[in-house]
Coordinates of C-alpha atoms (C1' of nucleotides) in Angstrom, one line a residue:
Chain A
M1 CA 48.2 -128.2 115.2
S2 CA 46.5 -126.1 117.7
Q3 CA 48.3 -123.1 119.0
H4 CA 46.3 -123.3 122.2
A5 CA 48.1 -125.6 124.5
L6 CA 46.6 -129.0 125.1
L7 CA 47.5 -131.2 128.1
L8 CA 47.0 -134.4 126.3
A9 CA 49.2 -133.3 123.4
G10 CA 52.1 -134.0 125.8
C11 CA 53.7 -130.6 125.7
K12 CA 56.4 -130.5 128.3
A13 CA 55.9 -126.8 129.0
W14 CA 52.9 -127.4 131.2
R15 CA 53.5 -126.8 134.9
S16 CA 51.4 -127.9 137.8
L17 CA 50.5 -127.4 141.3
S18 CA 48.7 -129.6 143.8
C19 CA 45.0 -128.7 144.1
P20 CA 42.1 -131.1 144.5
R21 CA 38.9 -130.6 142.6
S22 CA 37.1 -130.1 145.9
E23 CA 39.1 -126.9 146.4
L24 CA 38.7 -125.6 142.9
R25 CA 36.4 -126.3 139.9
L26 CA 37.6 -124.4 136.9
D27 CA 34.4 -124.7 135.0
L28 CA 32.2 -123.3 137.8
T29 CA 34.7 -120.7 139.1
L30 CA 35.6 -119.2 135.7
G31 CA 32.1 -119.6 134.3
C32 CA 29.8 -118.3 137.0
G33 CA 30.0 -114.6 136.0
Q34 CA 32.6 -113.2 138.4
T35 CA 35.0 -112.9 135.5
F36 CA 34.3 -112.3 131.9
R37 CA 37.8 -113.0 130.5
W38 CA 38.0 -116.8 130.3
R39 CA 36.8 -119.2 127.6
E40 CA 36.8 -122.9 127.4
T41 CA 39.1 -123.3 124.3
A42 CA 39.2 -127.1 124.4
D43 CA 37.5 -129.7 126.5
G44 CA 38.3 -128.7 130.1
H45 CA 40.9 -126.2 129.0
W46 CA 40.3 -122.6 129.9
T47 CA 42.2 -119.8 128.2
G48 CA 42.3 -116.2 129.4
V49 CA 44.3 -113.1 130.4
M50 CA 45.4 -112.5 133.9
Q51 CA 48.2 -110.3 135.2
G52 CA 49.1 -109.2 131.7
K53 CA 49.8 -112.8 130.6
V54 CA 47.9 -115.3 128.5
W55 CA 47.2 -118.6 130.3
T56 CA 45.6 -121.9 129.6
L57 CA 44.5 -123.9 132.6
T58 CA 43.1 -127.3 133.0
Q59 CA 42.8 -129.8 135.9
T60 CA 42.9 -133.4 136.8
E61 CA 41.6 -134.9 140.1
D62 CA 44.4 -133.5 142.3
T63 CA 46.3 -131.2 140.1
L64 CA 45.9 -127.8 138.5
W65 CA 47.9 -127.5 135.3
Y66 CA 48.9 -124.2 133.8
Y67 CA 50.6 -123.0 130.6
V68 CA 51.8 -119.5 130.2
Y69 CA 52.3 -118.1 126.7
S70 CA 55.1 -115.8 126.0
H71 CA 54.6 -112.6 124.0
Q72 CA 56.4 -109.5 123.0
I73 CA 56.0 -106.7 125.5
N74 CA 54.3 -103.9 123.6
T75 CA 53.7 -100.7 125.4
G76 CA 52.9 -98.4 122.4
T77 CA 49.3 -97.2 122.1
E78 CA 49.3 -95.3 118.8
N79 CA 50.6 -98.2 116.6
R80 CA 48.1 -100.7 117.9
M81 CA 45.8 -100.6 114.9
K82 CA 48.7 -100.8 112.5
Q83 CA 50.1 -103.8 114.4
K84 CA 46.8 -105.5 114.4
V85 CA 46.7 -105.4 110.6
E86 CA 50.3 -106.6 110.4
N87 CA 49.4 -109.5 112.7
E88 CA 46.5 -110.5 110.5
D89 CA 49.0 -110.5 107.6
Q90 CA 51.3 -112.7 109.6
L91 CA 48.7 -115.1 110.4
L92 CA 47.7 -115.4 106.8
G93 CA 51.4 -115.9 106.1
N94 CA 51.5 -118.6 108.7
M95 CA 48.6 -120.4 107.2
S96 CA 50.4 -120.4 103.9
K97 CA 53.3 -122.3 105.5
R98 CA 55.5 -119.3 105.7
K99 CA 58.2 -119.8 108.4
I100 CA 57.3 -118.0 111.6
K101 CA 60.0 -115.9 113.1
Q102 CA 60.3 -115.7 116.8
E103 CA 60.4 -111.9 117.0
E104 CA 57.2 -111.5 115.1
V105 CA 54.7 -109.5 117.1
G106 CA 51.6 -111.1 118.4
L107 CA 52.4 -114.8 117.8
C108 CA 53.0 -117.1 120.7
I109 CA 55.9 -119.3 120.0
V110 CA 58.4 -119.3 122.8
M111 CA 57.7 -120.4 126.3
S112 CA 58.5 -118.0 129.0
E113 CA 61.3 -119.0 131.4
P114 CA 60.1 -121.3 134.2
D115 CA 60.0 -119.8 137.6
N116 CA 57.8 -119.9 140.6
K117 CA 56.5 -116.4 140.2
E118 CA 53.8 -117.7 137.9
E119 CA 52.7 -120.3 140.4
E120 CA 52.5 -117.5 143.0
L121 CA 50.3 -115.4 140.6
L122 CA 48.0 -118.4 140.3
R123 CA 47.8 -119.0 144.0
D124 CA 47.0 -115.4 144.6
Y125 CA 44.4 -115.2 141.8
F126 CA 42.6 -118.3 143.0
Q127 CA 43.2 -117.5 146.7
L128 CA 44.3 -121.0 147.3
G129 CA 45.3 -120.1 150.9
V130 CA 41.6 -120.0 151.6
K131 CA 40.6 -123.6 152.5
L132 CA 37.3 -124.0 150.7
G133 CA 36.6 -127.4 152.0
D134 CA 36.6 -126.1 155.6
L135 CA 34.3 -123.3 154.7
Y136 CA 31.9 -125.7 152.9
R137 CA 31.8 -127.8 156.1
D138 CA 31.1 -124.8 158.3
W139 CA 28.3 -123.5 156.0
S140 CA 26.8 -127.0 155.7
T141 CA 26.4 -127.3 159.5
V142 CA 24.4 -124.1 159.8
D143 CA 22.5 -124.4 156.5
P144 CA 20.8 -127.6 155.2
H145 CA 20.0 -126.0 151.9
F146 CA 23.6 -125.1 151.3
K147 CA 24.6 -128.6 152.3
H148 CA 22.3 -130.0 149.6
T149 CA 23.6 -127.9 146.7
A150 CA 27.2 -128.1 147.9
N151 CA 27.2 -131.8 147.2
I152 CA 27.1 -131.0 143.5
F153 CA 28.7 -127.6 143.3
T154 CA 32.0 -128.2 144.9
G155 CA 35.0 -126.0 144.3
V156 CA 33.3 -122.7 143.6
R157 CA 35.7 -120.1 144.8
L158 CA 36.1 -116.3 144.6
L159 CA 38.9 -115.0 142.4
R160 CA 41.1 -112.2 143.6
Q161 CA 40.8 -110.0 140.5
D162 CA 42.4 -106.8 139.4
P163 CA 40.3 -104.0 140.8
V164 CA 40.3 -101.9 137.6
E165 CA 39.2 -104.8 135.5
C166 CA 36.6 -105.8 138.1
L167 CA 35.1 -102.3 138.5
F168 CA 34.9 -101.5 134.8
S169 CA 33.5 -104.9 133.9
F170 CA 30.8 -104.7 136.5
I171 CA 29.8 -101.2 135.5
C172 CA 28.9 -102.9 132.2
S173 CA 26.7 -105.4 134.0
S174 CA 23.6 -103.3 134.6
N175 CA 20.5 -104.5 132.9
N176 CA 22.6 -107.2 131.3
H177 CA 23.4 -110.9 131.3
I178 CA 26.7 -112.7 131.3
S179 CA 27.1 -113.5 127.7
R180 CA 26.5 -110.0 126.6
I181 CA 28.8 -108.6 129.2
Q182 CA 31.5 -111.0 127.9
G183 CA 31.1 -109.6 124.5
M184 CA 31.3 -106.0 125.7
V185 CA 34.4 -106.6 127.8
D186 CA 35.9 -108.5 124.9
R187 CA 35.4 -105.5 122.5
L188 CA 36.6 -103.1 125.2
C189 CA 39.9 -105.0 125.5
Q190 CA 40.2 -105.5 121.8
T191 CA 39.8 -101.8 121.1
L192 CA 41.7 -100.2 124.0
G193 CA 43.9 -102.9 125.4
T194 CA 47.4 -104.1 124.5
L195 CA 47.6 -107.1 122.2
L196 CA 49.4 -109.8 124.0
C197 CA 49.3 -112.7 121.6
K198 CA 47.3 -114.5 119.0
L199 CA 46.3 -118.2 119.2
D200 CA 44.5 -120.0 116.5
D201 CA 43.2 -116.7 115.0
V202 CA 42.0 -115.6 118.4
A203 CA 43.6 -112.3 119.7
Y204 CA 44.2 -111.9 123.4
H205 CA 44.4 -108.4 124.7
D206 CA 45.2 -107.1 128.1
F207 CA 42.4 -105.2 130.0
P208 CA 42.9 -101.5 129.2
P209 CA 44.7 -99.4 131.8
L210 CA 42.7 -96.7 133.6
Q211 CA 44.5 -94.0 131.5
A212 CA 43.1 -95.5 128.3
L213 CA 39.6 -94.8 129.3
T214 CA 39.8 -91.2 130.5
D215 CA 39.7 -89.4 127.2
P216 CA 36.3 -87.9 126.4
S217 CA 36.4 -89.5 123.0
V218 CA 36.1 -92.9 124.7
E219 CA 32.4 -92.4 125.4
M220 CA 31.5 -92.2 121.7
C221 CA 33.9 -95.0 120.9
L222 CA 32.2 -97.3 123.4
R223 CA 28.7 -96.3 122.3
D224 CA 29.7 -97.5 118.8
L225 CA 30.7 -100.8 120.4
G226 CA 27.3 -101.2 121.8
F227 CA 27.8 -100.1 125.4
G228 CA 24.7 -97.9 125.4
Y229 CA 24.3 -95.5 128.4
R230 CA 27.2 -97.4 130.2
A231 CA 29.7 -95.8 127.9
R232 CA 29.5 -92.5 129.8
F233 CA 29.8 -94.3 133.1
L234 CA 33.1 -95.9 132.1
Q235 CA 34.7 -92.7 130.8
Q236 CA 33.5 -90.6 133.7
S237 CA 34.5 -93.1 136.4
S238 CA 38.0 -93.5 135.0
Q239 CA 38.4 -89.8 134.7
I240 CA 37.3 -89.2 138.3
I241 CA 39.6 -91.9 139.6
V242 CA 42.7 -90.7 137.7
N243 CA 42.1 -87.0 138.3
S244 CA 40.6 -86.8 141.7
H245 CA 42.0 -89.8 143.5
G246 CA 45.1 -91.1 141.6
P247 CA 45.7 -94.2 139.6
D248 CA 46.4 -96.4 142.7
W249 CA 43.3 -95.4 144.5
L250 CA 41.3 -98.6 143.7
Q251 CA 44.2 -100.8 144.8
S252 CA 44.5 -98.9 148.0
L253 CA 40.9 -99.7 149.0
R254 CA 42.1 -103.3 149.7
S255 CA 43.3 -102.1 153.0
A256 CA 40.2 -100.1 153.9
P257 CA 37.3 -101.5 155.9
Y258 CA 34.4 -103.0 153.9
R259 CA 31.8 -100.2 154.4
Q260 CA 34.4 -97.5 153.7
A261 CA 35.6 -99.1 150.5
R262 CA 32.0 -99.6 149.3
N263 CA 31.0 -96.0 150.1
A264 CA 34.1 -94.8 148.2
L265 CA 33.2 -96.9 145.1
R266 CA 29.6 -95.7 145.3
T267 CA 30.7 -92.1 144.6
L268 CA 31.5 -93.1 141.0
P269 CA 28.9 -92.8 138.3
G270 CA 27.5 -96.1 137.3
V271 CA 28.3 -97.7 140.6
G272 CA 25.4 -98.5 142.9
L273 CA 25.1 -101.0 145.8
K274 CA 25.3 -104.1 143.7
V275 CA 28.3 -103.1 141.5
A276 CA 30.2 -101.8 144.6
D277 CA 29.6 -105.1 146.4
C278 CA 30.8 -107.1 143.4
V279 CA 34.1 -105.1 143.3
C280 CA 34.5 -105.3 147.1
L281 CA 34.0 -109.1 147.1
M282 CA 35.8 -110.0 143.9
S283 CA 38.8 -107.7 143.9
L284 CA 39.1 -105.9 147.3
D285 CA 39.3 -108.8 149.7
K286 CA 35.9 -107.9 151.4
F287 CA 34.5 -111.4 151.8
E288 CA 31.5 -110.3 153.8
A289 CA 30.3 -108.3 150.8
L290 CA 27.3 -109.9 149.3
P291 CA 26.0 -108.6 146.0
V292 CA 22.2 -108.8 145.8
D293 CA 20.5 -108.8 142.4
T294 CA 17.0 -109.9 141.5
H295 CA 18.4 -113.4 141.1
V296 CA 19.7 -113.6 144.7
W297 CA 16.4 -112.1 145.8
Q298 CA 14.6 -115.0 144.1
I299 CA 16.9 -117.5 145.9
A300 CA 16.3 -115.9 149.2
K301 CA 12.5 -116.1 148.7
R302 CA 12.4 -119.5 147.2
D303 CA 15.0 -121.4 149.3
Y304 CA 15.0 -119.5 152.5
S305 CA 11.4 -118.3 152.8
F306 CA 12.7 -114.8 152.9
A307 CA 9.5 -112.7 153.3
A308 CA 10.7 -109.1 153.9
G309 CA 9.9 -106.8 151.1
S310 CA 8.0 -109.5 149.1
S311 CA 5.3 -106.9 148.3
Q312 CA 7.9 -104.7 146.5
K313 CA 8.0 -104.8 142.8
T314 CA 11.7 -103.8 142.5
L315 CA 14.7 -104.5 144.7
T316 CA 14.8 -101.5 147.0
D317 CA 17.8 -100.4 149.0
R318 CA 16.0 -101.6 152.1
V319 CA 15.4 -105.1 150.9
Y320 CA 19.0 -105.2 149.5
K321 CA 20.4 -104.5 153.0
E322 CA 18.1 -107.0 154.7
I323 CA 18.9 -109.8 152.4
G324 CA 22.6 -109.2 152.8
D325 CA 22.3 -109.0 156.6
F326 CA 20.2 -112.2 156.6
F327 CA 22.9 -114.2 154.7
R328 CA 25.8 -112.7 156.7
K329 CA 24.1 -113.7 159.9
L330 CA 23.6 -117.2 158.5
W331 CA 27.0 -117.8 156.9
G332 CA 29.4 -115.6 158.8
P333 CA 32.4 -113.6 157.6
Y334 CA 32.8 -115.4 154.3
A335 CA 29.1 -114.9 153.4
G336 CA 30.1 -113.6 150.0
W337 CA 31.8 -116.8 149.2
A338 CA 28.9 -118.9 150.2
H339 CA 26.6 -116.7 148.2
S340 CA 28.6 -117.3 145.1
V341 CA 28.1 -121.1 145.4
L342 CA 24.4 -120.8 145.5
F343 CA 24.4 -118.1 142.8
C344 CA 26.5 -120.4 140.6
A345 CA 24.2 -123.4 141.2
D346 CA 21.2 -121.3 140.1
L347 CA 22.7 -120.4 136.7
K348 CA 20.8 -121.8 133.8
R349 CA 24.0 -123.0 132.2
F350 CA 24.8 -125.3 135.1
Q351 CA 21.3 -126.8 135.6
K352 CA 22.3 -130.0 133.8
L353 CA 24.7 -130.8 136.6
K354 CA 21.7 -131.3 138.9
E355 CA 20.0 -133.8 136.7
E356 CA 21.9 -136.7 138.0
I357 CA 20.5 -136.3 141.5
P358 CA 16.9 -135.3 141.2
V359 CA 15.3 -133.9 144.3
V360 CA 12.1 -135.7 145.2
K361 CA 9.2 -133.6 146.5
D362 CA 9.4 -135.2 150.0
E363 CA 13.0 -134.3 150.3
K364 CA 12.3 -130.7 149.3
T365 CA 9.6 -130.2 151.9
E366 CA 11.9 -131.9 154.4
L367 CA 14.6 -129.4 153.7
K368 CA 12.2 -126.5 154.2
K369 CA 11.1 -127.9 157.5
K370 CA 14.6 -128.1 158.6
M371 CA 15.2 -124.5 157.5
K372 CA 12.3 -123.3 159.7
E373 CA 13.4 -125.3 162.7
R374 CA 16.9 -123.9 162.5
R375 CA 16.0 -120.4 161.6
H376 CA 17.7 -119.1 164.8
D377 CA 20.7 -121.4 164.5
T378 CA 23.1 -119.0 162.8
Y379 CA 26.8 -119.0 162.0
E380 CA 27.6 -116.8 165.0
E381 CA 25.8 -119.0 167.5
K382 CA 27.5 -122.0 166.0
Q383 CA 30.8 -120.4 166.5
S384 CA 30.1 -119.5 170.1
K385 CA 29.1 -123.1 170.8
K386 CA 32.4 -124.2 169.4
G387 CA 34.1 -121.7 171.7
K388 CA 32.3 -123.2 174.7
K389 CA 33.6 -126.6 173.7
Y390 CA 37.2 -125.3 173.7
Q391 CA 36.7 -123.6 177.1
R392 CA 35.6 -126.8 178.6
K393 CA 38.7 -128.6 177.3
Chain B
dA1 C1' 13.9 -92.3 153.5
dT2 C1' 11.5 -95.0 150.0
dA3 C1' 9.8 -96.3 145.5
dA4 C1' 8.6 -95.8 140.3
dC5 C1' 10.8 -94.5 135.7
dA6 C1' 14.1 -93.7 131.9
dC7 C1' 18.2 -95.5 130.0
dC8 C1' 20.7 -99.1 125.6
dT9 C1' 20.4 -103.3 123.5
dG10 C1' 19.5 -108.0 122.7
dT11 C1' 16.2 -111.9 123.0
Chain C
dC1 C1' 11.9 -107.9 130.4
dA2 C1' 16.8 -108.1 132.0
dG3 C1' 22.0 -110.2 137.5
dG4 C1' 21.2 -101.9 137.8
dT5 C1' 21.9 -96.9 138.4
dG6 C1' 20.6 -92.0 138.5
dT7 C1' 16.8 -89.0 138.8
dT8 C1' 12.7 -87.5 140.5
dA9 C1' 8.5 -87.5 142.9

DNA sequence: ATAACACCTGT
DNA sequence: CAGGTGTTA
C-alpha cells in the first residue's frame, strides 16, 4: 500500500475546497518552473513541501483536494545525519513487516488535526483571491495571440512562494534548465533542510533556513553537490542578508514598491535582473515584474514581431527593459501573470497539449495580421475605454 | 552606458 | 550551448 495519499483509494482524510480547473491547473502551475519542489507522485497527484508541511494535491473538475501529512517536529541540526540513518533502518524494518510505532521519527502515519488553517495556507499559496478567469478575459481582449494559447493553457497561476526558498532556488537557475535546478534544490534541502517525513522511501525535507546557509563551509559543501560557481553566491547572499539586513529583510520587501524591492535584491551576489524579477513576481507580490530570459526574448520576436535589439547576440540590459515594458504596456498591472502563461505554453514538456488543436498556416498569418493592426491597442487604452463607458452611464 | 567573456555542469 | 551574473573592455 502506497504511503503517498491517493484520492481514489478512498482515504477519508482528504479535504477539499471549491476551485474550478479554469482557475487552477496543478500540472501547469506546479510544473512550469516557478517552483522546483513538487513532483507528480501518482497520476494527477502532486506531492511537495510548503509552509513546513508535506502535502499531496489533486483536483477534479470543480474541486481542489488536499492531504497534509503529519510529522514529528524536529528542530535539531546536529543530529540530522544520525536521524537519517535511523530512518533508513526504520524503513527497512517497516518493509520486513515490523510494527510501525507512531512516535518513530520521519514516518508519516497520523493525520494532523483538521482545521481551516491549512485551507488558508493553500488559498494564500495559490493566491485564489486573484480571479484568473477575469484576467484571462482582459488579456484576451487586448492580445489575440494570448487568446489563442489561453484556450489550451488555462489555469496557469503564480504561486505566492516563500521569499527565501524563491531567492535561493533562482540563484541556482543561471545557465541552467528546470530539471537540473530541481535536482540541485533537492540536494540542497536534503543536505541542509529538516527532515519532515518519508513516504514510499522518498524523504521530504523542508527548505533550509537562511541561517543554515551562512557558514563559510557551505560553499565547499554545495560545490560537492554540483552547484558549481553558484555555491559561493548562495553562501555569500545568505550571509549578507543575515548579517547586514536581518533575517526578516526578504519578507519585508513585500511591502516595498516593485523597483525598490528589485534594486534591493540586485545588491546580492548572484542576483541580476532576471533572478530579481523572478523573486519579485513569485514571492514578493510584484505582479508587474516580468522576468525576461532568452526564451521570453524568442517569444517576443516570434509571436509579437518584437524587433528592438534583434541585432544583439546576447540579452542586454537595454533589450531586457524594452521587452518588459512592451509586455507591461500590452497586458497591464498583472503582466507577470500573463507572461507565465505564455512561458508555460512554450515549454517543451507541454507541447503535446497543443497537438489536439493544430494551427493551420492561414490562421497563423491571420493572427500576425491582427497583431499588427492592434499594435497600438494596449491594456491601458482598453481600460480608459471601459472608463468612458462607465462615465456615460 | 553598452556589450563580449569566463564561470560549472550536463546533454 | 544553456531560462544568467560579474567582470572588464
